[in-house]
Structures are given as structure tokens and as C-alpha cells.
PDB file of C-alpha atoms in Angstrom:
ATOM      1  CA  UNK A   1      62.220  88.904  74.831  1.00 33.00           C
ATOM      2  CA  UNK A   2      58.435  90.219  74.968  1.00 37.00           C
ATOM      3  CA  UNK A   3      57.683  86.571  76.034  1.00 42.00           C
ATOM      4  CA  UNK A   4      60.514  86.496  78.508  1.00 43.00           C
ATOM      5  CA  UNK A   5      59.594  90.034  80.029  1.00 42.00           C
ATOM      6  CA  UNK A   6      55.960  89.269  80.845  1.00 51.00           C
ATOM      7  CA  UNK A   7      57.009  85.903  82.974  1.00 61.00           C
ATOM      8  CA  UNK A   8      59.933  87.618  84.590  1.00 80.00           C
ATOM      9  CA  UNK A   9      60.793  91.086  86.582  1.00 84.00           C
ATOM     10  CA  UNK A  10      63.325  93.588  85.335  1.00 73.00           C
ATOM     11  CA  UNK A  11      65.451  93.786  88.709  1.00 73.00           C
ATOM     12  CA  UNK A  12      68.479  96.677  88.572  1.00 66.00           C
ATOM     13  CA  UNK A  13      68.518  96.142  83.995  1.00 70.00           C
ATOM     14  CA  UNK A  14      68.222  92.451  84.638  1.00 78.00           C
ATOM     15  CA  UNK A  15      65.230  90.122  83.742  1.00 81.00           C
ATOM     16  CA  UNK A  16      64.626  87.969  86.672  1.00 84.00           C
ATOM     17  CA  UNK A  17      62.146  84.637  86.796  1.00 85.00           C
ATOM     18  CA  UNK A  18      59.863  85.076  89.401  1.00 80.00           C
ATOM     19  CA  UNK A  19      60.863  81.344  91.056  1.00 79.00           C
ATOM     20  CA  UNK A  20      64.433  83.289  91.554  1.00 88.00           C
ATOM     21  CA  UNK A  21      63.269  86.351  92.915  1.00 91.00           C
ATOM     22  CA  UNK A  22      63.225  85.985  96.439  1.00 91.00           C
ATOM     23  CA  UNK A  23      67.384  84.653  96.689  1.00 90.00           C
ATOM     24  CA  UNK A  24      68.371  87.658  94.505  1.00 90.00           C
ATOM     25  CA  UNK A  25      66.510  90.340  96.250  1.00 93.00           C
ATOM     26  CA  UNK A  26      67.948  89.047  99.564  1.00 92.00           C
ATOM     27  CA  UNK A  27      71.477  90.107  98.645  1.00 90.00           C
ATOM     28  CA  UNK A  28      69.802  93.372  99.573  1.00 95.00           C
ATOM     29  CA  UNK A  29      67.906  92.610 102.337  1.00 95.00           C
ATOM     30  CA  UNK A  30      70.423  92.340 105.238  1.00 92.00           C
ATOM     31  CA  UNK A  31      69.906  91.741 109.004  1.00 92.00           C
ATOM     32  CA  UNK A  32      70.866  95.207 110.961  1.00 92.00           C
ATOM     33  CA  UNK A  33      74.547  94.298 112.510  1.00 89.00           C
ATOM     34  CA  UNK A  34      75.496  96.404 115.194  1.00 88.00           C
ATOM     35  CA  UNK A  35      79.257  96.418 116.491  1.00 86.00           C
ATOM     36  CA  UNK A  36      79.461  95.535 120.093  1.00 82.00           C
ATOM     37  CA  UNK A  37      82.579  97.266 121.939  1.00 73.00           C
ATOM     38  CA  UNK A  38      82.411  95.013 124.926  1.00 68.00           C
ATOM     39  CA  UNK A  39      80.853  91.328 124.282  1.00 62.00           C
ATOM     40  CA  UNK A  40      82.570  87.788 123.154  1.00 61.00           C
ATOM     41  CA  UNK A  41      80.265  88.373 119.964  1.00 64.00           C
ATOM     42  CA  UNK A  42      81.937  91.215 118.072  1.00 74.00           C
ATOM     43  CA  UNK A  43      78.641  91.958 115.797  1.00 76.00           C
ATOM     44  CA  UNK A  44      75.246  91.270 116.928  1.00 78.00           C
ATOM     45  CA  UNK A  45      71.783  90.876 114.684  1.00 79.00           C
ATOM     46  CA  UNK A  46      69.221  93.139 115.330  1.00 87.00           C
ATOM     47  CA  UNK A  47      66.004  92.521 112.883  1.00 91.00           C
ATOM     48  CA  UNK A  48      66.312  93.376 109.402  1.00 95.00           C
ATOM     49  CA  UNK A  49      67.582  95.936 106.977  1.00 96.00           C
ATOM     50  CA  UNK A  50      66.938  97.113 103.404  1.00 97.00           C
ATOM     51  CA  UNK A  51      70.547  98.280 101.348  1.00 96.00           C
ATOM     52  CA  UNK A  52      69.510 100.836  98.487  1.00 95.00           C
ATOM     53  CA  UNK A  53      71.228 103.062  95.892  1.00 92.00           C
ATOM     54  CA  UNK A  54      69.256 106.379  95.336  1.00 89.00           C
ATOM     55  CA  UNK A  55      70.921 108.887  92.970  1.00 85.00           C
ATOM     56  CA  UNK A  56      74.078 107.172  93.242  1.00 86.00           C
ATOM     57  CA  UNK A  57      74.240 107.027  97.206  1.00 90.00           C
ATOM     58  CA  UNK A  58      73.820 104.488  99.117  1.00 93.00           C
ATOM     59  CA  UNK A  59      71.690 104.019 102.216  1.00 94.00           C
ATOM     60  CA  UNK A  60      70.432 101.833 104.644  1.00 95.00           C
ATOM     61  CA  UNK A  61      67.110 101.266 105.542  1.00 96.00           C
ATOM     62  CA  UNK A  62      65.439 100.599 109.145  1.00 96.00           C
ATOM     63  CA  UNK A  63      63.783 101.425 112.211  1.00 95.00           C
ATOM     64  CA  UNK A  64      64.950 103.617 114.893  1.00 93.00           C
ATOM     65  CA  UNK A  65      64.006 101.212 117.402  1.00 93.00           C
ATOM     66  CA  UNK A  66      66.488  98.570 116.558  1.00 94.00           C
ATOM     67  CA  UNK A  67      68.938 100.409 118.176  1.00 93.00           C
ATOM     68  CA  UNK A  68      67.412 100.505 121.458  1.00 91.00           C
ATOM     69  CA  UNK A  69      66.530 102.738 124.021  1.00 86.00           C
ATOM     70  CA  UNK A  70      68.031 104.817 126.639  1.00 82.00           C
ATOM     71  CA  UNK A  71      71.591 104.969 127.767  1.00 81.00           C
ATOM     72  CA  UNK A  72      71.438 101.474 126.096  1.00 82.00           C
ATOM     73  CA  UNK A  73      70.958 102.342 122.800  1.00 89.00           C
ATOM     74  CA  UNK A  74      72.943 101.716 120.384  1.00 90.00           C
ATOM     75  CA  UNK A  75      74.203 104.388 117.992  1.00 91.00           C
ATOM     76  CA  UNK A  76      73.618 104.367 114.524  1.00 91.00           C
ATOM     77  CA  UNK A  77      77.443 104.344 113.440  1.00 91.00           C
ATOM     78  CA  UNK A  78      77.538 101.293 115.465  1.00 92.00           C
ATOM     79  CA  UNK A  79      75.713 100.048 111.817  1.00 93.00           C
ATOM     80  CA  UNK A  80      78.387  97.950 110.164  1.00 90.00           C
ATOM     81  CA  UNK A  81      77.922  96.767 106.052  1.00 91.00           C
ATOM     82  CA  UNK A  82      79.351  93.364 106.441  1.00 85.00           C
ATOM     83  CA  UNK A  83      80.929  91.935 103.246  1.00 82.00           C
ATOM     84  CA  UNK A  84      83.506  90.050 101.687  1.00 75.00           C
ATOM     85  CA  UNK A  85      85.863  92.283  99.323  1.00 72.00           C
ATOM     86  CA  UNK A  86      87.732  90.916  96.034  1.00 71.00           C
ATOM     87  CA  UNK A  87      90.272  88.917  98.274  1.00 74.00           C
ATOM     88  CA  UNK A  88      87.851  87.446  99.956  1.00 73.00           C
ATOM     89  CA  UNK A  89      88.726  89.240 103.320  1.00 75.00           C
ATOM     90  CA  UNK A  90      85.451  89.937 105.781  1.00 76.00           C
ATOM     91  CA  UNK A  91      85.428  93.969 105.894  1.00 79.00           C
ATOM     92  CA  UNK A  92      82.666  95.610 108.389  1.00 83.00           C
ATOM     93  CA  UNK A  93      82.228  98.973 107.184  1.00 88.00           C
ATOM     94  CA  UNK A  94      80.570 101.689 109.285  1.00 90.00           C
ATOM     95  CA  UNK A  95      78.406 104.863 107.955  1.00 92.00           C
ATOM     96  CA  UNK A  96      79.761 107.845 106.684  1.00 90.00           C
ATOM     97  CA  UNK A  97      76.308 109.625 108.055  1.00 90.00           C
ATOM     98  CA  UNK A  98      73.124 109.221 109.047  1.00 90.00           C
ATOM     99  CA  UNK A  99      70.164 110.975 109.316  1.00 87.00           C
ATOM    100  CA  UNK A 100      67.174 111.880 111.957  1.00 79.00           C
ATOM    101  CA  UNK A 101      63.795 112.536 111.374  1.00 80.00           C
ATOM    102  CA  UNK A 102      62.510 115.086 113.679  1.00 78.00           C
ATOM    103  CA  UNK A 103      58.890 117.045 113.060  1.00 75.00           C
ATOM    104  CA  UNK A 104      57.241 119.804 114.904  1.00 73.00           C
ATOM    105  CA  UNK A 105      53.773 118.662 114.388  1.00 67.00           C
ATOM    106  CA  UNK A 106      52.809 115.823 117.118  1.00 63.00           C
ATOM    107  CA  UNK A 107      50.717 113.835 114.619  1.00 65.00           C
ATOM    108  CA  UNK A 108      53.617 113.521 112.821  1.00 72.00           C
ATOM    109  CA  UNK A 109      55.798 111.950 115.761  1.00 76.00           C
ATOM    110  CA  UNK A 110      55.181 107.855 114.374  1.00 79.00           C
ATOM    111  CA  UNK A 111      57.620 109.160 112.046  1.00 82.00           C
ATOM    112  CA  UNK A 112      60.342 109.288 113.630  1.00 87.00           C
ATOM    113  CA  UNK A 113      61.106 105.328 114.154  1.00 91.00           C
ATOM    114  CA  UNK A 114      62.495 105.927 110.546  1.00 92.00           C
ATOM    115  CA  UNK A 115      66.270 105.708 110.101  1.00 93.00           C
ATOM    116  CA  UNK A 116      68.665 105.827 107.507  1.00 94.00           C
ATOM    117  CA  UNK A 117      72.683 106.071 107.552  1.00 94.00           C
ATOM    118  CA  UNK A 118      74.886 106.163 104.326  1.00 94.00           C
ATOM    119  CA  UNK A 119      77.872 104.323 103.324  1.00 92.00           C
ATOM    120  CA  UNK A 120      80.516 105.879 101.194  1.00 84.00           C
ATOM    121  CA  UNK A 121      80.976 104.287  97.866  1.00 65.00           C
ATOM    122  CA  UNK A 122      84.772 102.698  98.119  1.00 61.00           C
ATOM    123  CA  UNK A 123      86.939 101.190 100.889  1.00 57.00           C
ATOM    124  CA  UNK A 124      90.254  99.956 100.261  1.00 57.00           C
ATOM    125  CA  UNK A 125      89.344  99.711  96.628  1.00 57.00           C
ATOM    126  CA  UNK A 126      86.485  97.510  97.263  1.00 63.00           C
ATOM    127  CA  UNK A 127      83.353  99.024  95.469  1.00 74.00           C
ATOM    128  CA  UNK A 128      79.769  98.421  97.492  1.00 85.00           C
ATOM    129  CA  UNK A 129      77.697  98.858  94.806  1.00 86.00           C
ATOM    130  CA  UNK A 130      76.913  95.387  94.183  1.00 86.00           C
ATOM    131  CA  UNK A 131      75.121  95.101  97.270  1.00 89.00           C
ATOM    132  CA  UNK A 132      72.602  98.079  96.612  1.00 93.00           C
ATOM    133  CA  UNK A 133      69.254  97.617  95.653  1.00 92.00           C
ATOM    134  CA  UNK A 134      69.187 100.229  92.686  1.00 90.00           C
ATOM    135  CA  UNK A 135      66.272 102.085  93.801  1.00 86.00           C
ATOM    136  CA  UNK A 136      64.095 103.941  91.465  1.00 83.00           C
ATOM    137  CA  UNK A 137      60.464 105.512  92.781  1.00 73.00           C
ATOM    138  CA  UNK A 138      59.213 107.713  90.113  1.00 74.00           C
ATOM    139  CA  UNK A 139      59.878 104.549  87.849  1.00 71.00           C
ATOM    140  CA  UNK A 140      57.543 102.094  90.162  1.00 74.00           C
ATOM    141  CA  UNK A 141      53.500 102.379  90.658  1.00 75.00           C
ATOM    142  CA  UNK A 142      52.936 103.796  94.381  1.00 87.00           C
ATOM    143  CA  UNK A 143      52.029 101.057  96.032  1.00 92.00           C
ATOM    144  CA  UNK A 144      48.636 102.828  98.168  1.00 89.00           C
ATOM    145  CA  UNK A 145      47.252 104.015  94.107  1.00 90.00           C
ATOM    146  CA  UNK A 146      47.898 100.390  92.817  1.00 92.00           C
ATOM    147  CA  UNK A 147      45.026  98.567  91.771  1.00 93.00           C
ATOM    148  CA  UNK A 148      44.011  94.966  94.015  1.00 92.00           C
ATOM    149  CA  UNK A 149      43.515  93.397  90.696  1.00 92.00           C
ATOM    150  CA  UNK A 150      46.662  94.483  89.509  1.00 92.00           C
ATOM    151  CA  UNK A 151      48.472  92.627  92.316  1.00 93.00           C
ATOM    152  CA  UNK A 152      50.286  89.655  91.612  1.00 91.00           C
ATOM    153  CA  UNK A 153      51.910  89.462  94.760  1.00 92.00           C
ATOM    154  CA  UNK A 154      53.007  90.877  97.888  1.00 95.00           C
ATOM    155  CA  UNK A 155      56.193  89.851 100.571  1.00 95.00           C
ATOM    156  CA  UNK A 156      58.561  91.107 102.620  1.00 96.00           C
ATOM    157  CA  UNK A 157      62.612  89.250 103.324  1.00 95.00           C
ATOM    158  CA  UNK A 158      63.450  89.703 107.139  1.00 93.00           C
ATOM    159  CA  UNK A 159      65.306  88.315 109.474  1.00 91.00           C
ATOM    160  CA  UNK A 160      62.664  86.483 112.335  1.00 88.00           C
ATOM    161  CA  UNK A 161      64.385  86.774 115.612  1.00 83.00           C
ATOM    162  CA  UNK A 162      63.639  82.974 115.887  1.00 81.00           C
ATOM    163  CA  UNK A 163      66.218  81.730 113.262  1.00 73.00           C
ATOM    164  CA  UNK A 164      69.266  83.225 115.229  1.00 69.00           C
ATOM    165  CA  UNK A 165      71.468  80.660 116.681  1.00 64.00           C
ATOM    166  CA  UNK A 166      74.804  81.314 118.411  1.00 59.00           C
ATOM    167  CA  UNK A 167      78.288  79.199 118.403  1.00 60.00           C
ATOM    168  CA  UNK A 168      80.714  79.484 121.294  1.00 56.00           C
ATOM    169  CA  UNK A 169      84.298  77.824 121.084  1.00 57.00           C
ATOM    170  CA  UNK A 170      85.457  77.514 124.878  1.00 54.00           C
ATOM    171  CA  UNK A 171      89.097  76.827 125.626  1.00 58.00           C
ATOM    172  CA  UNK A 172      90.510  73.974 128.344  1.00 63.00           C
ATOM    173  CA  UNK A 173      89.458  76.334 131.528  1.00 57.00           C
ATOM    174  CA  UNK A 174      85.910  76.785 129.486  1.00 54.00           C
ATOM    175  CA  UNK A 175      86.583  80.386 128.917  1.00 52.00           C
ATOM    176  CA  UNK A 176      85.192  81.645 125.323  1.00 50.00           C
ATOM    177  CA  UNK A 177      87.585  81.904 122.600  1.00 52.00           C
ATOM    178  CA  UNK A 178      85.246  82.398 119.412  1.00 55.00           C
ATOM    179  CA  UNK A 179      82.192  82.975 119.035  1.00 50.00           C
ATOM    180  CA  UNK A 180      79.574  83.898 116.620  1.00 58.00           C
ATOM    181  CA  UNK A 181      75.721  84.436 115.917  1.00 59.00           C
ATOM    182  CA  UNK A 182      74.407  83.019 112.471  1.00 73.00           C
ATOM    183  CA  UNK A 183      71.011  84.421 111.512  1.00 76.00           C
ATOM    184  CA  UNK A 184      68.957  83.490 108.258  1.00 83.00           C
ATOM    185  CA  UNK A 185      66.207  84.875 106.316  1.00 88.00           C
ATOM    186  CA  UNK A 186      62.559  83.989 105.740  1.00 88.00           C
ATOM    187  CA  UNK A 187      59.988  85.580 103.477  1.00 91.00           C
ATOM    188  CA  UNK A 188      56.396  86.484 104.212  1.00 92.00           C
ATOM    189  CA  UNK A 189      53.699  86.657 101.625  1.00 93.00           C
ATOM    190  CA  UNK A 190      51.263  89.587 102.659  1.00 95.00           C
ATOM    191  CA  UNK A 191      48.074  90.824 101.513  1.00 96.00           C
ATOM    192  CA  UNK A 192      46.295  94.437 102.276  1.00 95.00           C
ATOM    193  CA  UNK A 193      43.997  94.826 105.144  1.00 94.00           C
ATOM    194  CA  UNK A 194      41.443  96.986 106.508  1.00 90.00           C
ATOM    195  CA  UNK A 195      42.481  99.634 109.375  1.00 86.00           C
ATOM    196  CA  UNK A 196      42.087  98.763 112.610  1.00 88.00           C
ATOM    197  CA  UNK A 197      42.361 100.416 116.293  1.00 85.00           C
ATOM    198  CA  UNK A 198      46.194  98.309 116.506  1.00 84.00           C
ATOM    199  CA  UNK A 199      47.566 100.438 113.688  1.00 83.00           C
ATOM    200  CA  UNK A 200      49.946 103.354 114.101  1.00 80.00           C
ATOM    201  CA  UNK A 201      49.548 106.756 112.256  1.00 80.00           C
ATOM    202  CA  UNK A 202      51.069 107.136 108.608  1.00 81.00           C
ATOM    203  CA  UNK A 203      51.249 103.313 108.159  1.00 89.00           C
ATOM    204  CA  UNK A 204      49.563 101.253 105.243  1.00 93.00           C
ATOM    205  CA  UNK A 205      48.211  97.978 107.144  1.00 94.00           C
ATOM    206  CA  UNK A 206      48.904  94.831 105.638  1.00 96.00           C
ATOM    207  CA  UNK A 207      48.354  91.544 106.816  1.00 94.00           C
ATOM    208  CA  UNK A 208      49.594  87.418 106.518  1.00 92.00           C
ATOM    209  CA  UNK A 209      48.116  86.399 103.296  1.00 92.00           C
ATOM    210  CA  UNK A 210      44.817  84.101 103.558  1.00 86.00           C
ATOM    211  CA  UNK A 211      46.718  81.102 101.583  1.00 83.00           C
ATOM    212  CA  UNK A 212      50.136  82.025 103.528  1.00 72.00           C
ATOM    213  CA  UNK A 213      50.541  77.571 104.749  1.00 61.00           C
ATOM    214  CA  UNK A 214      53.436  79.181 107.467  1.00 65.00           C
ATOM    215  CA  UNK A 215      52.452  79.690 111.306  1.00 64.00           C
ATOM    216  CA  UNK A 216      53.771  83.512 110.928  1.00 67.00           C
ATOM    217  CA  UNK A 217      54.950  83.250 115.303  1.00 73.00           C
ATOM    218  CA  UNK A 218      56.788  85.707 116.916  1.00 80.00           C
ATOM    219  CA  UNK A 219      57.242  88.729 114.471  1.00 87.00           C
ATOM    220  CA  UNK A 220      60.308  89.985 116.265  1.00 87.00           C
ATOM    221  CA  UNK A 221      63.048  90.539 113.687  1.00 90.00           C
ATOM    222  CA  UNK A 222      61.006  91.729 111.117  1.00 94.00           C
ATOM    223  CA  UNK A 223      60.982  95.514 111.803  1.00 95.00           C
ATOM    224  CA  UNK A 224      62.895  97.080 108.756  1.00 96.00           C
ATOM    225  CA  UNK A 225      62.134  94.363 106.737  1.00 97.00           C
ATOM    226  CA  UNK A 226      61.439  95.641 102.964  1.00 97.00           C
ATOM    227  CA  UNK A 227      58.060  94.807 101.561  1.00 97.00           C
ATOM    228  CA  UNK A 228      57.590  94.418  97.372  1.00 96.00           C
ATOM    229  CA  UNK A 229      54.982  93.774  95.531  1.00 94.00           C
ATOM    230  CA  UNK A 230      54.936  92.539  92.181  1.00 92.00           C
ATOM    231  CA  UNK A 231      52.313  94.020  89.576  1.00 91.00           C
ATOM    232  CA  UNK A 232      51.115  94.093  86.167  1.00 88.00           C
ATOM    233  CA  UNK A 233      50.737  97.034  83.839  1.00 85.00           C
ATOM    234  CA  UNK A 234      47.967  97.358  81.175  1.00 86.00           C
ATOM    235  CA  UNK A 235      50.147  94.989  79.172  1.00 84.00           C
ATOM    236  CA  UNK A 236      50.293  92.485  81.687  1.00 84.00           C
ATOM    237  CA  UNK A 237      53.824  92.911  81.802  1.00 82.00           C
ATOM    238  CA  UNK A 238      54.990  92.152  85.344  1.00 86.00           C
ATOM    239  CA  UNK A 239      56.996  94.934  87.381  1.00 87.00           C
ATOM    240  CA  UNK A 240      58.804  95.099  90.529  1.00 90.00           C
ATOM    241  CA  UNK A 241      57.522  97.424  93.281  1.00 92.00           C
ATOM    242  CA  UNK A 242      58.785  98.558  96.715  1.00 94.00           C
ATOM    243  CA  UNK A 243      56.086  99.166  99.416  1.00 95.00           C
ATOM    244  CA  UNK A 244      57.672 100.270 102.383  1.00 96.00           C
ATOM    245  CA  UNK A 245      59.368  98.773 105.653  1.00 96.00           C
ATOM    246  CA  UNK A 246      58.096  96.899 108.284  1.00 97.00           C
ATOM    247  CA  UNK A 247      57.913  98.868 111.530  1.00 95.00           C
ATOM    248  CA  UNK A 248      55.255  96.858 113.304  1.00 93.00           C
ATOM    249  CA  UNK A 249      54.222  93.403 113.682  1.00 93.00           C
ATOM    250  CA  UNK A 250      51.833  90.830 115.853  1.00 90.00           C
ATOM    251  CA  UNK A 251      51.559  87.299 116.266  1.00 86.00           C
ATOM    252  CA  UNK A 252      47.932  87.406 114.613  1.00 87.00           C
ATOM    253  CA  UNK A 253      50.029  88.478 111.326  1.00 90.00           C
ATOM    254  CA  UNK A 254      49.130  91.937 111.264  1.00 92.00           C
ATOM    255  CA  UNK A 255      52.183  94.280 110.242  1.00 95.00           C
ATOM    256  CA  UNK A 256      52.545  97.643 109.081  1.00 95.00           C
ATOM    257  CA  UNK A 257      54.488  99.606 107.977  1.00 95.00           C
ATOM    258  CA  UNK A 258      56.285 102.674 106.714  1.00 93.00           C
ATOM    259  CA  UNK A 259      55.300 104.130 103.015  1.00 93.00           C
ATOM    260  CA  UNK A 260      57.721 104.222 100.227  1.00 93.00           C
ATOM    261  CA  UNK A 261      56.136 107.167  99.140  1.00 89.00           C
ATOM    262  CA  UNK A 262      57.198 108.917 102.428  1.00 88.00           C
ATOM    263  CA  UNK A 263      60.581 107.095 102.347  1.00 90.00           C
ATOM    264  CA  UNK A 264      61.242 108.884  99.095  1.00 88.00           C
ATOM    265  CA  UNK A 265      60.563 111.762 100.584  1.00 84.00           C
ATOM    266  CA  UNK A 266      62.785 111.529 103.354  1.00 86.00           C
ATOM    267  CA  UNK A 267      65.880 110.376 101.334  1.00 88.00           C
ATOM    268  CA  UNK A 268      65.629 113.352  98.550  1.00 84.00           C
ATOM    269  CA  UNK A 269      65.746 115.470 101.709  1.00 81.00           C
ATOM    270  CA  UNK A 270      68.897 113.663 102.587  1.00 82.00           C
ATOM    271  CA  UNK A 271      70.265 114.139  99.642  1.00 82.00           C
ATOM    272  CA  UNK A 272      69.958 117.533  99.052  1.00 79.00           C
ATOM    273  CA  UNK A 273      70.241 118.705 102.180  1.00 70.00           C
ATOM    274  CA  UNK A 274      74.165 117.573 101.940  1.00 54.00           C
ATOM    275  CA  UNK A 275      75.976 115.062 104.567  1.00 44.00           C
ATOM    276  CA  UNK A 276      74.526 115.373 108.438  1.00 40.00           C
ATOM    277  CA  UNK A 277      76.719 114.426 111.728  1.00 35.00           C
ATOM    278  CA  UNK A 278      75.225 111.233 113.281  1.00 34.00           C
ATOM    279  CA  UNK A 279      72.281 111.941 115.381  1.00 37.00           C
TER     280      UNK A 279
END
């Protein structure tokens, strides 16, 4: 097992080869579906969306700005969990809260594209849990204190605006009958960079890795895309981190994006601060 453990990442009490990685931790790392009231497509795609379990709750991870803005906007119980239960029946389950980030302080305002709702554990017997990254910060290295040398890799799973394509069954008068969006996933291998005048306060900058053989395009899609890093300890056994989300992205490959360190933060508040009306 010592063998094993140094060539592979323990991933929710599961030893995970590093080749097989990527397709498990996607089960996690869902597009943001939004229910539309008054459209032929029922659910729409909008970017990407990180699904975590923190002290038994569960919560969703993304940017305010998916939703929109103005009388336009979306809100966030429009934020369906789409899943298959036991009987294989296609269940879209909306939040039980969410939660706004508001601060007095104007430096603090970049803060505030930060959103998070929560699901409730059960519906019609069907447990969620499966589809929870089991999130656990105090147990991870803090991404901004890691060592470069210590870095064995870093990438972020999104959903790239540019892989959406959309199906539409018409009937004989070629009205629309069915119809449906199918999105996919892509990942992105980053590396750190130095500041620079683009980046927004209380970011960590991070860029498309030198050796990254992908034309990175349009980034759209990729805000509240989860970044990871893997890393080694003094053992040079290999561990699992969670960096942050993506809030911001250019066609030059630059991204940045929110800390996990001020994630945690924001969900122990949640948490103990008991269950909020949605915002």
C-alpha cells in the first residue's frame, strides 16, 4: 500500500491513479444548470460548478455572475442538481438556500461574485451524497503557502462555452417538440503567475501552463470552474489539493481566481450562521 499511495491520490478514503483522476473528479465538477420558466430548452448551461460536502452539507460552488444581471438575472434557486436517482428517473433538484456575500469595506467588494446555495441531503429517498466532493481544508496544504517545488501539478474541470451544442426535434408544421443542450467538459493544466495590472483584488493569478499543447480560446464557461493541485509531502507522498474557483479568464490564458482559503471561510460562516432565505 506505501507503494500504491505514493503513485496515487487518496480522493474521499479512496486511492486514486493519477491517469484516472481527472474522470472521477468530474462527477463533481458540474456545469451550472439553470431552470428556464419560459424557453423550448427546459435547463440551460451556464459555465461551470464545483458540488462539495463540508461538515455534512452540501453546497454548490460558483460565481455570482453566472446568473446574470439586471431584471435578467437569474435567481439562484433557479440552480437545479441534475441527476439520475436509483430508478434511473432524471430528478432536477433545486436549493434549499443560498447564501450572499455582502461587505462593508469597498476593497472588499471583488468578493462578492462568490456564490453558494445548498441542497438538502434526501429527495424521494434518493441520497445526493454520491455526487459531493467530500471537502476537507484543514486536512489539505493552502494552496498560496505551498511550495513551487512541491507542485506536481495544477488544473481546473470546466465547462468551455465552446463545447455546447443544442438538438431541436421539430414536428410536420416545423414547430419544436424537444429539445435539448448537451455540454461537455475539458480540463486545463495551469501554472502560477506573477501579478499583473489585469488581475482583480483577493485573487491568486494563475496562468495556461508553458507545456499546456491546447490553444486555451475563448475562456467563457470556465468561471466557477474548481482548480486542484496535486502535491507532495516531505515523504513524497502525493496529496490532493483544492485551490479555488475560477472567476476570471482571457484568451492569452490568464485566469484567476477565488482562494480556497477564503472559500472556507465563507462556508463555516454558512454553516454556523444557520439556513438563510435566497438572496
Amino acid at each position: 500500500m506505501v507503494a500504491t499511495a505514493k503513485t496515487s491520490i487518496l480522493l474521499n478514503g479512496i486511492y486514486v491513479k493519477f491517469n484516472a483522476l481527472i474522470d472521477i473528479l468530474q462527477r463533481f465538477c458540474q456545469p451550472l444548470t439553470l431552470h428556464n420558466s419560459n424557453s423550448i430548452y427546459e435547463i440551460s448551461p451556464f459555465g461551470s460548478s464545483f458540488l462539495v460536502e463540508y461538515k455534512t452539507r452540501k453546497f454548490r460552488l460558483f460565481t455570482r455572475h453566472q446568473l446574470g444581471n439586471g431584471e435578467q438575472a437569474y435567481s439562484p434557486e433557479k440552480v437545479l442538481l441534475i441527476f439520475e436517482d436509483y430508478q434511473s428517473n432524471r430528478v432536477g433538484l433545486s436549493p434549499s438556500n443560498s447564501f450572499s456575500l455582502k461587505f462593508n469595506g469597498q476593497n472588499e467588494k471583488s468578493l462578492e461574485d462568490l456564490a453558494i446555495v445548498e441542497y438538502s441531503q434526501q429527495i424521494g429517498g434518493a441520497d445526493i451524497e454520491r455526487f459531493f466532493y467530500k471537502l476537507d481544508l484543514h486536512a489539505m496544504s493552502e494552496f498560496d503557502n505551498t511550495d513551487n517545488k512541491k507542485i506536481v501539478a495544477i488544473f481546473a474541470i470546466g465547462y468551455p462555452s465552446r463545447f455546447l451544442t443544442a438538438e431541436t426535434s421539430f414536428d410536420e408544421e416545423y414547430l419544436p417538440t424537444e429539445a435539448s443542450l448537451n455540454v461537455g467538459y475539458a480540463p486545463l493544466f495551469l501554472e502560477r503567475a506573477n501579478p499583473s495590472p489585469w488581475d482583480i483584488e483577493y485573487r491568486t493569478a494563475l496562468q495556461a501552463h508553458h507545456r499546456y499543447n491546447r490553444d486555451v480560446g475563448d475562456p467563457d464557461g470556465f468561471s466557477g470552474a474548481p482548480v486542484f493541485y496535486i502535491y507532495e509531502d516531505e515523504a513524497r507522498q502525493s496529496h490532493l489539493g483544492f485551490a479555488g474557483i475560477i472567476t476570471d479568464g482571457s484568451k492569452e490564458g490568464r485566469f484567476n481566481i477565488y482562494r480556497a482559503s477564503d472559500i472556507s471561510r465563507y462556508l463555516i460562516r454558512a454553516c454556523n450562521y444557520g439556513r438563510a432565505a435566497f438572496a
